[in-house]
Amino acid sequence: GDSVTQMEGPVTLSEEAFLTINCTYTATGYPSLFWYVQYPGEGLQLLLKATKADDKGSNKGFEATYRKETTSFHLEKGSVQVSDSAVYFCAPGFQKLVFGTGTRLLVSP
Amino acid sequence: DVKVTQSSRYLVKRTGEKVFLECVQDMDHENMFWYRQDPGLGLRLIYFSYDVKMKEKGDIPEGYSVSREKKERFSLILESASTNQTSMYLCASSGSGNILTGELFFGEGSRLTVL
């Protein structure tokens, strides 16, 4: 079945540092790809998505590009803020989403 | 504002009790899902439903059942709670047609502790 591998956290950065959270997946065919974010004490919410190869999803300064050749969807942000501290989930999916284990990001001032 | 509401944020139950977790969405969504979230395991799908009175097993359905009598409501039932069902339970919904074209909307979660 479909599966996804995310880099383990926590990822600890200083404010304004560059962020990369790696995500690779295995799937039959070409799923849509999603990044969800969970802020402390809240439910998950969609951060960005890409539905076909070479698409770039972006939102709130975060970006991720659908790489069919490497089956990857790495999340990046050029300059993180303290308010970006959260848990980030990568999720490829066909009829149902398969979530990664989540990567906790901690940003210090 | 679109909303998925889970009836209880925190529950404490005893082993062997029957537990009901309720989820209501106000977006007229066809698709509804129950996940559990555990440290180091991420989110795992328990059951989902594409329509009223319809249900399908997810990846970890053992020990759980669901009910969808109305479009807006999706209930998760633990017939006889066990300590290994202590977890955070997340309900989600999505719009009609292909799930891939839309996003999942999540509730805030229900943290269940089974003693």
Coordinates of C-alpha atoms in Angstrom, one line a residue:
Chain A
G1 CA 0.0 0.0 0.0
D2 CA 0.9 3.7 0.0
S3 CA 3.4 4.8 2.5
V4 CA 5.3 8.0 3.4
T5 CA 8.6 8.6 5.2
Q6 CA 9.4 11.9 6.9
M7 CA 12.5 13.1 8.6
E8 CA 12.5 12.6 12.3
G9 CA 12.3 15.6 14.6
P10 CA 12.5 17.6 16.5
V11 CA 14.0 20.1 14.1
T12 CA 15.4 23.0 16.2
L13 CA 16.1 26.3 14.4
S14 CA 16.7 29.9 15.2
E15 CA 14.4 32.6 13.9
E16 CA 15.1 33.5 10.2
A17 CA 16.9 30.2 9.5
F18 CA 16.2 28.2 6.4
L19 CA 14.0 25.1 6.9
T20 CA 13.8 21.8 5.0
I21 CA 11.7 18.9 6.1
N22 CA 12.2 15.9 3.9
C23 CA 9.3 13.7 2.7
T24 CA 9.4 10.7 0.4
Y25 CA 6.6 8.4 -0.5
T26 CA 5.8 5.1 -2.2
A27 CA 2.6 4.7 -4.2
T28 CA 1.2 3.0 -7.2
G29 CA 0.6 5.8 -9.7
Y30 CA 0.8 9.5 -9.0
P31 CA -1.0 10.6 -5.9
S32 CA -1.8 14.1 -4.9
L33 CA 0.5 15.4 -2.2
F34 CA -0.3 17.4 0.9
W35 CA 1.5 19.1 3.8
Y36 CA -0.6 19.6 7.0
V37 CA 0.4 21.5 10.0
Q38 CA -0.7 21.1 13.6
Y39 CA -0.2 24.0 16.0
P40 CA -0.1 23.4 19.7
G41 CA -3.5 22.5 21.1
E42 CA -5.2 22.5 17.7
G43 CA -6.3 20.1 15.0
L44 CA -4.5 19.6 11.7
Q45 CA -5.0 22.1 8.9
L46 CA -3.9 22.1 5.3
L47 CA -0.7 24.0 4.7
L48 CA -0.2 23.4 0.9
K49 CA -0.8 20.8 -1.8
A50 CA 0.2 19.7 -5.3
T51 CA -1.8 17.5 -7.5
K52 CA 0.5 16.6 -10.4
A53 CA 4.2 16.3 -11.2
D54 CA 6.3 19.5 -11.1
D55 CA 3.5 21.4 -9.4
K56 CA 4.7 23.7 -6.6
G57 CA 2.4 24.3 -3.6
S58 CA 2.9 27.4 -1.5
N59 CA 1.4 29.1 1.4
K60 CA 2.6 31.3 4.3
G61 CA 6.1 31.4 2.9
F62 CA 6.3 27.6 2.7
E63 CA 6.9 25.7 -0.5
A64 CA 7.0 22.2 -1.7
T65 CA 7.5 20.8 -5.3
Y66 CA 6.0 17.5 -6.5
R67 CA 9.1 15.5 -7.7
K68 CA 7.9 12.4 -9.6
E69 CA 11.4 11.2 -10.4
T70 CA 12.4 11.0 -6.7
T71 CA 8.9 10.5 -5.3
S72 CA 9.5 13.4 -2.9
F73 CA 7.7 16.4 -1.6
H74 CA 10.1 18.3 0.6
L75 CA 8.8 21.3 2.6
E76 CA 11.0 24.4 2.6
K77 CA 10.8 27.9 4.0
G78 CA 13.4 30.6 3.5
S79 CA 13.1 32.3 6.9
V80 CA 11.2 30.7 9.8
Q81 CA 9.5 32.5 12.6
V82 CA 8.7 31.5 16.2
S83 CA 5.1 31.2 15.2
D84 CA 6.0 28.4 12.7
S85 CA 6.7 26.1 15.7
A86 CA 4.3 23.2 15.1
V87 CA 4.2 19.6 13.9
Y88 CA 4.2 19.1 10.1
F89 CA 2.7 16.1 8.4
C90 CA 3.4 15.0 4.8
A91 CA 0.5 13.1 3.2
P92 CA 0.2 11.4 -0.2
G93 CA -3.2 10.0 -1.1
F94 CA -5.6 8.5 -3.5
Q95 CA -8.9 7.5 -2.0
K96 CA -7.6 8.2 1.4
L97 CA -4.7 10.1 2.8
V98 CA -1.7 8.3 4.3
F99 CA 0.0 10.5 6.9
G100 CA 3.7 10.6 7.8
T101 CA 4.7 10.4 11.5
G102 CA 5.1 14.1 11.7
T103 CA 8.1 16.4 12.2
R104 CA 8.1 18.7 15.1
L105 CA 9.6 22.1 14.4
L106 CA 10.9 24.3 17.2
V107 CA 11.9 27.9 16.4
S108 CA 13.7 29.9 19.0
P109 CA 13.9 33.8 19.0
Chain B
D1 CA -16.3 29.6 9.3
V2 CA -16.3 25.9 8.4
K3 CA -16.2 23.6 11.3
V4 CA -15.7 20.1 12.5
T5 CA -16.8 19.7 16.1
Q6 CA -15.8 16.8 18.3
S7 CA -18.1 16.4 21.3
S8 CA -15.4 15.9 24.0
R9 CA -11.9 17.2 24.2
Y10 CA -10.9 15.0 27.1
L11 CA -12.4 11.7 28.3
V12 CA -11.3 9.2 31.0
K13 CA -12.9 5.8 30.9
R14 CA -12.4 2.4 32.5
T15 CA -11.3 -0.8 30.8
G16 CA -14.4 -2.6 29.4
E17 CA -16.6 0.5 29.2
K18 CA -18.4 1.4 25.9
V19 CA -17.2 4.7 24.6
F20 CA -18.8 7.0 22.0
L21 CA -16.9 9.7 20.3
E22 CA -19.1 12.1 18.3
C23 CA -18.1 14.2 15.4
V24 CA -20.3 16.8 13.6
Q25 CA -19.5 18.9 10.5
D26 CA -21.4 21.8 9.1
M27 CA -20.0 21.8 5.6
D28 CA -22.4 19.3 4.0
H29 CA -19.4 17.1 3.3
E30 CA -19.9 13.6 2.0
N31 CA -16.7 12.1 3.3
M32 CA -15.8 11.7 7.0
F33 CA -12.9 10.0 8.7
W34 CA -11.7 8.9 12.1
Y35 CA -7.9 8.8 12.8
R36 CA -6.0 8.1 15.9
Q37 CA -2.7 10.0 16.6
D38 CA 0.0 8.5 18.7
P39 CA 3.6 9.7 19.3
G40 CA 6.0 8.3 16.8
L41 CA 3.2 6.7 14.7
G42 CA 1.6 9.8 13.2
L43 CA -2.0 9.5 12.1
R44 CA -3.6 6.1 11.4
L45 CA -6.9 5.7 9.7
I46 CA -9.5 3.8 11.7
Y47 CA -12.7 4.1 9.6
F48 CA -14.1 6.3 6.9
S49 CA -17.4 7.0 5.3
Y50 CA -18.3 8.3 1.8
D51 CA -22.0 8.5 2.4
V52 CA -24.8 8.1 4.9
K53 CA -25.0 4.6 6.3
M54 CA -21.8 3.7 4.4
K55 CA -18.6 2.8 6.1
E56 CA -15.2 1.3 5.2
K57 CA -12.4 0.0 7.3
G58 CA -9.2 1.9 7.4
D59 CA -5.8 0.6 8.4
I60 CA -6.5 -0.2 12.1
P61 CA -10.3 -1.0 12.5
E62 CA -9.9 -3.7 15.1
G63 CA -11.7 -2.8 18.4
Y64 CA -13.7 0.0 16.8
S65 CA -17.0 0.5 15.0
V66 CA -18.6 3.5 13.5
S67 CA -22.1 4.9 12.7
R68 CA -23.2 7.4 10.1
E69 CA -27.0 7.8 10.3
K70 CA -26.9 11.4 9.2
K71 CA -24.7 13.1 6.7
E72 CA -23.3 15.6 9.2
R73 CA -22.6 13.1 12.0
F74 CA -20.0 10.4 12.2
S75 CA -19.6 8.5 15.5
L76 CA -16.7 6.3 16.6
I77 CA -17.6 3.5 19.0
L78 CA -15.3 1.5 21.3
E79 CA -17.4 -1.5 22.3
S80 CA -15.1 -2.5 25.2
A81 CA -12.4 0.0 25.8
S82 CA -8.9 -1.2 26.5
T83 CA -5.8 0.6 27.7
N84 CA -4.1 0.3 24.3
Q85 CA -6.9 2.5 22.9
T86 CA -5.6 5.4 25.0
S87 CA -4.9 8.0 22.3
M88 CA -5.8 11.2 20.6
Y89 CA -8.7 10.7 18.2
L90 CA -9.1 13.0 15.2
C91 CA -12.2 13.4 13.1
A92 CA -12.0 14.9 9.6
S93 CA -14.3 15.6 6.7
S94 CA -13.9 16.5 3.0
G95 CA -16.1 17.6 0.1
S96 CA -17.8 15.5 -2.6
G97 CA -16.1 13.8 -5.4
N98 CA -12.4 13.0 -5.4
I99 CA -10.8 13.6 -2.1
L100 CA -7.6 14.5 -3.8
T101 CA -9.0 17.7 -5.2
G102 CA -9.9 19.1 -1.8
E103 CA -8.6 19.2 1.7
L104 CA -9.4 17.5 4.9
F105 CA -11.0 19.6 7.6
F106 CA -10.1 18.4 11.1
G107 CA -11.7 18.7 14.5
E108 CA -9.6 19.7 17.5
G109 CA -9.3 16.1 18.6
S110 CA -10.6 14.0 21.6
R111 CA -8.0 12.8 24.0
L112 CA -9.1 9.5 25.5
T113 CA -7.5 7.9 28.5
V114 CA -8.5 4.3 29.4
L115 CA -7.6 3.2 32.9

